[in-house]
Coordinates of C-alpha atoms and ligand atoms in Angstrom, one line a residue:
X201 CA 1.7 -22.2 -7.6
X202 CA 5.9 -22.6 -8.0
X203 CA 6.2 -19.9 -5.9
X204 CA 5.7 -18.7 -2.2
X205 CA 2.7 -17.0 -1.3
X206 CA 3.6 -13.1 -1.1
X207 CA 3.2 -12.1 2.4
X208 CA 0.3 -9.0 2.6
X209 CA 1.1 -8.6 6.1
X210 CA 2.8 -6.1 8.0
X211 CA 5.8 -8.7 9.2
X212 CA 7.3 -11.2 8.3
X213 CA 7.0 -10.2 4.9
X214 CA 8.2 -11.1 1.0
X215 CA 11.7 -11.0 1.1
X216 CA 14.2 -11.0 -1.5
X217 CA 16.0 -14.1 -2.6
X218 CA 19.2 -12.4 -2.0
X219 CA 18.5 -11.4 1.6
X220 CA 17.1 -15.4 2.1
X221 CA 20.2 -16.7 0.3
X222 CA 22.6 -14.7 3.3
X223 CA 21.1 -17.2 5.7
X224 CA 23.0 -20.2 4.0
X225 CA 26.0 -19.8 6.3
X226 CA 26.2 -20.3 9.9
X227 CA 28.3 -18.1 11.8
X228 CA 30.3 -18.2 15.4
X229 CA 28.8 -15.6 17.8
X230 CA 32.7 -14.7 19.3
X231 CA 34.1 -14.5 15.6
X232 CA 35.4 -11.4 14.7
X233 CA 34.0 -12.2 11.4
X234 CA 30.7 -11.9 12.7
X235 CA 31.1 -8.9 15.3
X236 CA 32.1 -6.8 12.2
X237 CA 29.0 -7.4 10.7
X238 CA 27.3 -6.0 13.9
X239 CA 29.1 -3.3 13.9
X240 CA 29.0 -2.2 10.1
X241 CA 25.2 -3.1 10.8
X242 CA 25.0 -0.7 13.6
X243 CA 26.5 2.0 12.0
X244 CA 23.9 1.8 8.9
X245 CA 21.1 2.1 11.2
X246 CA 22.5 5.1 13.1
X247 CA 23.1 6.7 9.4
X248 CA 19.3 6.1 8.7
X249 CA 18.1 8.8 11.1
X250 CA 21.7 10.9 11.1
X251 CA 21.9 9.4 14.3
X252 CA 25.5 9.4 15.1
X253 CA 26.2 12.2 17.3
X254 CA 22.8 12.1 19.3
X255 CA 22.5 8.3 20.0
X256 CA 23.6 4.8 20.2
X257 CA 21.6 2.1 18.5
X258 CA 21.4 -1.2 20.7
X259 CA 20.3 -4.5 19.1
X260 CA 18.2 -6.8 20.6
X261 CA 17.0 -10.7 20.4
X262 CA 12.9 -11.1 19.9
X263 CA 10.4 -9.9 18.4
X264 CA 10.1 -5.9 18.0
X265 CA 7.5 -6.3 21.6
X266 CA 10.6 -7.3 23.5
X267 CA 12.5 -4.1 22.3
X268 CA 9.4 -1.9 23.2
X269 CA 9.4 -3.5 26.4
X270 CA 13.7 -3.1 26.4
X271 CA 13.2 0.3 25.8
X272 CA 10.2 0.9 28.5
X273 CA 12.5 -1.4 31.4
X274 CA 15.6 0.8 30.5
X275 CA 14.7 4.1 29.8
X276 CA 12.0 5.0 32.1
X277 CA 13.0 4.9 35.9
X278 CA 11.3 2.5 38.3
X279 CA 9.2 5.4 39.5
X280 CA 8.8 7.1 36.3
X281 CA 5.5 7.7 34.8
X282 CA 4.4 7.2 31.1
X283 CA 1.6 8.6 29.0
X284 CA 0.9 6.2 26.2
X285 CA -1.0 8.2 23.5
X286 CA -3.6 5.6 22.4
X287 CA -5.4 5.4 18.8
X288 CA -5.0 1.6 18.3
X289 CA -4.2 -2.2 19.5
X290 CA -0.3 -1.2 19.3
X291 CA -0.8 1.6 21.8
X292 CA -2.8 -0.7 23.8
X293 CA -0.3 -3.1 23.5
X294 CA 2.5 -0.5 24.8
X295 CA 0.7 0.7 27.7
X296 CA -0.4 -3.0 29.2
X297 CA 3.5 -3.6 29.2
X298 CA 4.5 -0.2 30.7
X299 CA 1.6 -1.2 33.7
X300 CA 3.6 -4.9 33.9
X301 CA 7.1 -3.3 33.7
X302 CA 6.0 -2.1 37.1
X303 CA 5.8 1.9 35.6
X304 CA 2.6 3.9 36.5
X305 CA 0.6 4.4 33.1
X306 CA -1.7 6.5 31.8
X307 CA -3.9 7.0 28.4
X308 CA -4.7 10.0 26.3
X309 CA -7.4 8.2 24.0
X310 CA -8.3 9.2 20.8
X311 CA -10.1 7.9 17.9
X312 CA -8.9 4.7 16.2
X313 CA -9.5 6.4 12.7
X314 CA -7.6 9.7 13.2
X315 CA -3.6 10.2 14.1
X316 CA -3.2 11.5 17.8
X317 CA -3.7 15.3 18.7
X318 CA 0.0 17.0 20.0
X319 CA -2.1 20.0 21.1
X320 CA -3.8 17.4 23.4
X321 CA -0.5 16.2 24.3
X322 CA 0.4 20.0 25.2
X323 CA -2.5 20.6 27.5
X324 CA -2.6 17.0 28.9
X325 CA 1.2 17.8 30.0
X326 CA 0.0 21.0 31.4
X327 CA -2.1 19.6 33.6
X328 CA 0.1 16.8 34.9
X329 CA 3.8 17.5 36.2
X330 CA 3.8 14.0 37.3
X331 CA 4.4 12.2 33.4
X332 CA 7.9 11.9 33.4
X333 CA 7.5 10.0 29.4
X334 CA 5.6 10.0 26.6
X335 CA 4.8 6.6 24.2
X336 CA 3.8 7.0 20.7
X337 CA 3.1 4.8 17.8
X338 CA 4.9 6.3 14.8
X339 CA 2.4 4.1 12.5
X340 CA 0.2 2.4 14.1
X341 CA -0.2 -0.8 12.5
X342 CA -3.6 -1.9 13.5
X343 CA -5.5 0.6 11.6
X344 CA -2.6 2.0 9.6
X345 CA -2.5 5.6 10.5
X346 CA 0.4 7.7 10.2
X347 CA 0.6 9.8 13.9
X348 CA 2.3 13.2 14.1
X349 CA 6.1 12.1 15.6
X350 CA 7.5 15.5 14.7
X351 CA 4.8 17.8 16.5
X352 CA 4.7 14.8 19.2
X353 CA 8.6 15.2 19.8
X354 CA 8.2 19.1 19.7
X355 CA 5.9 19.0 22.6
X356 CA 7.9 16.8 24.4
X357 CA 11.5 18.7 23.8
X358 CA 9.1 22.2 25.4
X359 CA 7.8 20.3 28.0
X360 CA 10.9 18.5 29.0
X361 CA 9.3 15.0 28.5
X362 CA 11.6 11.8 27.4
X363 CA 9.8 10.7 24.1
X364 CA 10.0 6.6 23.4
X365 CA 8.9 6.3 20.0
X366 CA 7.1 2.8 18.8
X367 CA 8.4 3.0 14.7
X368 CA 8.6 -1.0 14.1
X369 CA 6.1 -0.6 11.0
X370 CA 7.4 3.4 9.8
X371 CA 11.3 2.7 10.2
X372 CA 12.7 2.8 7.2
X373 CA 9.7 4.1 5.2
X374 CA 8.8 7.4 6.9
X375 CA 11.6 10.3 7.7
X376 CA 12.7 10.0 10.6
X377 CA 15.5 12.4 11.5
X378 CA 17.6 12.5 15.4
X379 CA 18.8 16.0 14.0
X380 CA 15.8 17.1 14.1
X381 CA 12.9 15.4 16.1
X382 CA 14.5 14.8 20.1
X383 CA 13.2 11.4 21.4
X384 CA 14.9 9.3 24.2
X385 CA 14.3 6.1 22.0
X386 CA 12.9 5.3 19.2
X387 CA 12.5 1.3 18.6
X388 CA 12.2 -1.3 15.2
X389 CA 12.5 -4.3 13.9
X390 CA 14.1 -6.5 11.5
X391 CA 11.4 -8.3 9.9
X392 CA 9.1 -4.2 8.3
X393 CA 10.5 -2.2 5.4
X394 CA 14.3 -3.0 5.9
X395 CA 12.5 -6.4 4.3
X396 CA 15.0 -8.6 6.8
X397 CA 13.7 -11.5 8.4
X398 CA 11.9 -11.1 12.0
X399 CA 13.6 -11.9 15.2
X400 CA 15.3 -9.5 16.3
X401 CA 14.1 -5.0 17.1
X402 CA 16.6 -2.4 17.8
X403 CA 16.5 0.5 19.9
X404 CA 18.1 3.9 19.0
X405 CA 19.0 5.9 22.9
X406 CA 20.2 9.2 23.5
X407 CA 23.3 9.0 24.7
X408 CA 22.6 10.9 27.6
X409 CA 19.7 8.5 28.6
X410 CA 21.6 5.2 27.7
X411 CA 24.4 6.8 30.4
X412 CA 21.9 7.0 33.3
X413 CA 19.7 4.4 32.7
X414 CA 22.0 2.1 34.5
X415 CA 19.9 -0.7 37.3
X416 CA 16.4 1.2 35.6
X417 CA 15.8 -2.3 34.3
X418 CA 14.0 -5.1 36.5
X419 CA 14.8 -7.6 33.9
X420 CA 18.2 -9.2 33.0
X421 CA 17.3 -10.0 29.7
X422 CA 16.0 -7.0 28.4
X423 CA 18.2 -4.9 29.8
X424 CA 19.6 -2.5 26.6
X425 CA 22.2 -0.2 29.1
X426 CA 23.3 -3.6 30.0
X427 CA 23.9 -4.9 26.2
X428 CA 25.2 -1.6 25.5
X429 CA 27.7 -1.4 27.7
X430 CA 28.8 -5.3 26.6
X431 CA 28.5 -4.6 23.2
X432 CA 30.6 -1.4 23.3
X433 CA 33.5 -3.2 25.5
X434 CA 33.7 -6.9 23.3
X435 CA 31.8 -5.9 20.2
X436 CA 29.4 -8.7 20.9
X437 CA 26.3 -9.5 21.9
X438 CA 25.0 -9.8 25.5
X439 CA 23.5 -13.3 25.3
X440 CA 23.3 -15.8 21.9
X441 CA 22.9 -13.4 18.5
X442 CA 20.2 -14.3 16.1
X443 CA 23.1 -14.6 13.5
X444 CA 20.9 -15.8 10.4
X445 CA 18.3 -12.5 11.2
X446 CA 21.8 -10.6 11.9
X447 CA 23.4 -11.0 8.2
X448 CA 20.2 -11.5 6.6
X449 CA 19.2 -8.0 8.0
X450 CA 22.6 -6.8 6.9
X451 CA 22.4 -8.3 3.0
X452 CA 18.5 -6.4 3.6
X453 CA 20.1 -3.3 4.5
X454 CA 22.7 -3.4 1.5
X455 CA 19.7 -3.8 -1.3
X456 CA 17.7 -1.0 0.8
X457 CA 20.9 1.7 0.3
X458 CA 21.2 0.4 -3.2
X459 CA 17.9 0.9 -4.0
X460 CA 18.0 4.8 -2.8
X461 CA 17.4 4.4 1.5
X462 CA 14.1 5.7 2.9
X463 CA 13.0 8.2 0.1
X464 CA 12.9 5.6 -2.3
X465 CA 11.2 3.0 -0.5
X466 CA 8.7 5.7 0.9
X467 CA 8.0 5.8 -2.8
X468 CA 7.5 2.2 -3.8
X469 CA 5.4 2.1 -0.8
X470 CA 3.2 4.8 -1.9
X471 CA 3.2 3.3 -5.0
X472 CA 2.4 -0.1 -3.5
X473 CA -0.4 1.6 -1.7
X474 CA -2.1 3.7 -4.2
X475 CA -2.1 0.7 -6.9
X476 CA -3.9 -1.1 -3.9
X477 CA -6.3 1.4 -2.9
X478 CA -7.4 2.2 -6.8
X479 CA -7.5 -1.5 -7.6
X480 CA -9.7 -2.4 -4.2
X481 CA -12.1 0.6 -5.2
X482 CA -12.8 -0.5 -8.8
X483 CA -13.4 -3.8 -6.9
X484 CA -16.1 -1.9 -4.7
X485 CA -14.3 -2.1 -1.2
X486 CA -13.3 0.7 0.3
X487 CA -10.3 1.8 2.6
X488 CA -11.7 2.2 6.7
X489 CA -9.5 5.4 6.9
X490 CA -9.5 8.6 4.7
X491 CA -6.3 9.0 2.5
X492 CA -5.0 12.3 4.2
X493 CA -3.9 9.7 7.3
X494 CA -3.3 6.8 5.8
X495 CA 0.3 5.9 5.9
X496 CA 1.7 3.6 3.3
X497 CA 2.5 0.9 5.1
X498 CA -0.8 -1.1 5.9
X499 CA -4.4 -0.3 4.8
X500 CA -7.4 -1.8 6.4
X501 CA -10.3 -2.1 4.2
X502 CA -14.0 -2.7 5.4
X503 CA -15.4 -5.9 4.6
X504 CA -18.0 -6.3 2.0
X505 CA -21.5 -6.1 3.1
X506 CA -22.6 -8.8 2.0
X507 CA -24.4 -12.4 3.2
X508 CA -21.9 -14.2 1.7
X509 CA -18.8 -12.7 3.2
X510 CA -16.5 -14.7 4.8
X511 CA -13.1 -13.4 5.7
X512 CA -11.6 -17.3 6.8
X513 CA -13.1 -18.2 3.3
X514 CA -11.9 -15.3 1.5
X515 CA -8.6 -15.4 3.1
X516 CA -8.0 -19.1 1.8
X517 CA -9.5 -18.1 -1.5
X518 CA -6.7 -15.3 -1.7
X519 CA -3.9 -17.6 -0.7
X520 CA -4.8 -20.2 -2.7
X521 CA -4.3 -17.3 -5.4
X522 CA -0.5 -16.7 -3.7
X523 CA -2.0 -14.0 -1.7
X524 CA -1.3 -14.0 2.2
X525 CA -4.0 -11.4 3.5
X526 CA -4.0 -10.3 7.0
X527 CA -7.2 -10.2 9.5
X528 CA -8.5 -7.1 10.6
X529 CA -7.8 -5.7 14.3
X530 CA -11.0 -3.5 15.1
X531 CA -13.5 -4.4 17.5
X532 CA -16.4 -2.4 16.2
X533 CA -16.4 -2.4 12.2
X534 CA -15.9 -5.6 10.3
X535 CA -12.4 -5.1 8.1
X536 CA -9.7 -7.0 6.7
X537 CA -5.7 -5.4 6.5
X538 CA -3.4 -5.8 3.3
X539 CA 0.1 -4.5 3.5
X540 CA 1.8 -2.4 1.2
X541 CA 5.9 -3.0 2.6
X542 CA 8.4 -6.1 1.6
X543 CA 9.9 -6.6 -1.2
X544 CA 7.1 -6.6 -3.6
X545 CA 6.1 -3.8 -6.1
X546 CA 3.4 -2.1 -8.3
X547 CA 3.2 -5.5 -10.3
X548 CA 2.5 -7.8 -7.2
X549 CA 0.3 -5.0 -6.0
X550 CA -2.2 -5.3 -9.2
X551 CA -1.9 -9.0 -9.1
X552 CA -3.0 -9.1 -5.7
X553 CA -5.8 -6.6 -6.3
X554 CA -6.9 -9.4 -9.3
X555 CA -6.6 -12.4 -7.0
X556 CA -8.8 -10.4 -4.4
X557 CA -11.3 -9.6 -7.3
X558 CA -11.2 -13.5 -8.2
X559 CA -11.6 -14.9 -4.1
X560 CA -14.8 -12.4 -3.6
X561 CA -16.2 -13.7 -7.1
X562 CA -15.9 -17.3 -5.9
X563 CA -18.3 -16.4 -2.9
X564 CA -20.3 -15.3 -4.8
X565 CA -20.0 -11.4 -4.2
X566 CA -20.3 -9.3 -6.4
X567 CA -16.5 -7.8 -7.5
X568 CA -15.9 -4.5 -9.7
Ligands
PLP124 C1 5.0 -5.2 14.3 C2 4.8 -4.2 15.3 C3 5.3 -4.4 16.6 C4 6.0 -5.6 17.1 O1 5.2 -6.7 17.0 P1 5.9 -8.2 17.2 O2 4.8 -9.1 16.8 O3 6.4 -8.3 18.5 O4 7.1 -8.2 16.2 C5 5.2 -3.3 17.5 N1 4.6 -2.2 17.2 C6 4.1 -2.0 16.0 C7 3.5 -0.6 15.6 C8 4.2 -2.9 15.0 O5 3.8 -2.7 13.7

C-alpha cells in the first residue's frame, strides 16, 4: 500500500503531512530564531489549561517517562512521601520510579476496569498524615479508563496534598483547567493528541512549587527547577533541544488551534471511538471496559475466543491491511488495544474496523 500504515497506537501516532513537512529544516539551538519558537510554544501550552497565572510549563528532552520522573525528582522533597493511586501498568509504572527516585511510595489499588475512587483517596488521607503527594493517571493508557482528576484534585486542595497528575495520553483531549482543578504538576507529551512527533514531555508547575523545589532533584538531567530557571534567564534549553520534535510539535499545535483546541478534538476522538466500538461489535468483539469509563483515547478489546486466534498473526494481518494495532497490557484476560487519537478520523476509523473484519476472516474466525 502507497501509503504509511496508520498508527492504532496510543504514541507515536499518524501525523499530518504538514506537521512531518516542519521537520525539513534544521535549526541552531542558540538562535533566537529557534528560542522564539519555544517560547510562542510555551505560551500555547499554558493557554490550553488557562495556565498562565497559576503555573509555568517546563519542557523537557525524552520520552513522556522521563518528564514523570522530572516531575517526581523536582517536585516532591527527598523525604516526601507519595501515594500513587493504582488501576493500571501506568500507575505501576509511576510508583516503581517514585521507589527509585529514592521517595517512599505507597499504593491505593483498585480495579484495572474501573477509574480510581476520590472518596478512597479521602479516607486513605485520613488515615495517613505522613503522604505528603498524590500520583494519578488522568487516562490510563493500559486499559483506557478515564480516572476522576477533578474529584482527585478536590481531595487533594482539602487535604492539603500536592497533586502530580500523569495526562500524557488525556492532554489535549480531555478538559483540563489550572483555574479550576489545583495540582502541583500535571505532565505530557509531544508525540498523544497534540499529534506532534514523540521525544520530548512537558511539565506544567505551580509557581509556588517550581520556587521551592530548588536541590529536590538527585538528578542533573531531569532536574525541571533547574531548566526553569535556565530557560527563564536565556530563553533556551538546559542541555541539546529536540529541535525537529520542538517545531514539529509547534506546526502540531497550530493545526490543533485551527481545528477548534480541545473541544474539538475531544469530539473527533469520541467520534473516532464510537465508529470503532460500533464497527468491532458488528464484528463480534467486544470492548474489556463498559462505556460509562471508557475514555476516548484507547480501547482495549478482548480477544476472540477462539482456536484460531492469534494476536502476532492477526496483528500482521492488520498491518498488512495499513493497520498498526497495538498489544494488549493485562495480565489476566486475553485483549488487544486500538487507539482512537492522531490525526485520523471517522473514515480511517471504518476502514480500520474493515481491515480488522478482513485479518480475523483470514484465520479463519468467524467476523460479523
Ligand atoms: C504514553 C504514556 C506515558 C509515557 O510513555 P513513554 O513511552 O515514556 O512515552 C506515560 N503515561 C501514560 C499514561 C502514557 O499514556
Amino acid at each position: 500500500m502507497d501509503r504509511d500504515p496508520i498508527l492504532l497506537t496510543p504514541g507515536p501516532l499518524t501525523t499530518t503531512l504538514r506537521t512531518k513537512l516542519a521537520m525539513l529544516k534544521d535549526w541552531g539551538s542558540w538562535d533566537s530564531d529557534f528560542n522564539a519558537v519555544t517560547a510562542r510554544l510555551r505560551a500555547q501550552l499554558l493557554d490550553i489549561v488557562n495556565g498562565h497565572e497559576t503555573h509555568v510549563v517546563v519542557p523537557l528532552q525524552g520520552s513522556g517517562t522521563f518528564s514523570v520522573e522530572a516531575a517526581v525528582a523536582t517536585v516532591v522533597p527527598r523525604e516526601g512521601h507519595v501515594l500513587v493511586l493504582d488501576n493500571g501498568a501506568y500507575c505501576k509504572r509511576a510508583a516503581k520510579l517514585t521507589q527509585m527516585m529514592g521517595r517512599r511510595a505507597s499504593v491505593l489499588a483498585f480495579a484495572e476496569d474501573e477509574p480510581v475512587s476520590a472518596p478512597a483517596l479521602a479516607a486513605r488521607l485520613a488515615e495517613d498524615a505522613s503522604i505528603t503527594h498524590v500520583v494519578l493517571i488522568h487516562c490510563e493508557t493500559g486499559t483506557g479508563v478515564e480516572n476522576p482528576l477533578a474529584d482527585v484534585a478536590a481531595v487533594c486542595e482539602r487535604h492539603g496534598k500536592g497533586l502530580i497528575v500523569d495526562a500524557m495520553s488525556s492532554f489535549g483531549a480531555l478538559p483540563i483547567d489550572a483555574r479550576t482543578m489545583r495540582f502541583d504538576a500535571l505532565v505530557a507529551a509531544s508525540g498523544k493528541c497534540l499529534e506532534g512527533v514523540p521525544g520530548m514531555g512537558f511539565v506544567f508547575v505551580r509557581k509556588a512549587v517550581i520556587e521551592a523545589s530548588a536541590g529536590n532533584s538527585q538528578s542533573l538531567a531531569m532536574d525541571l527547577h533547574d531548566q526553569h530557571v535556565y530557560m527563564e534567564r536565556t530563553g533556551q534549553w538546559r542541555f541539546t533541544p529536540p529541535t525537529h520534535v520542538m517545531v514539529a510539535l509547534a506546526e502540531a499545535v497550530a493545526q490543533f488551534i485551527e481545528e477548534g483546541g480541545q473541544p474539538a478534538r475531544l469530539a473527533r476522538y469520541r467520534d473516532n471511538c464510537a465508529t470503532l466500538i460500533a464497527g468491532l461489535s458488528a464484528l463480534g468483539l467486544q470492548p474489556f471496559l463498559r462505556p460509562e469509563v471508557q475514555a476516548p483515547i484507547i480501547v482495549t478489546v478482548h480477544a476472540p475466543d477462539h482456536p484460531a486466534y492469534d494476536f502476532k498473526r492477526f496483528y500482521a494481518a492488520a498491518k498488512a491491511r495499513g493497520f498498526i494495532l497495538y498489544p494488549g497490557k493485562l495480565t489476566e484476560v486475553e485483549t488487544f488495544r486500538v487507539g482512537c487519537i492522531g490525526a485520523i478520523g471517522r473514515n480511517e476509523m471504518q476502514q480500520a474496523v474493515n481491515a480488522m473484519g478482513e485479518a480475523l476472516r483470514e484465520l479463519g474466525l468467524p467476523a460479523g
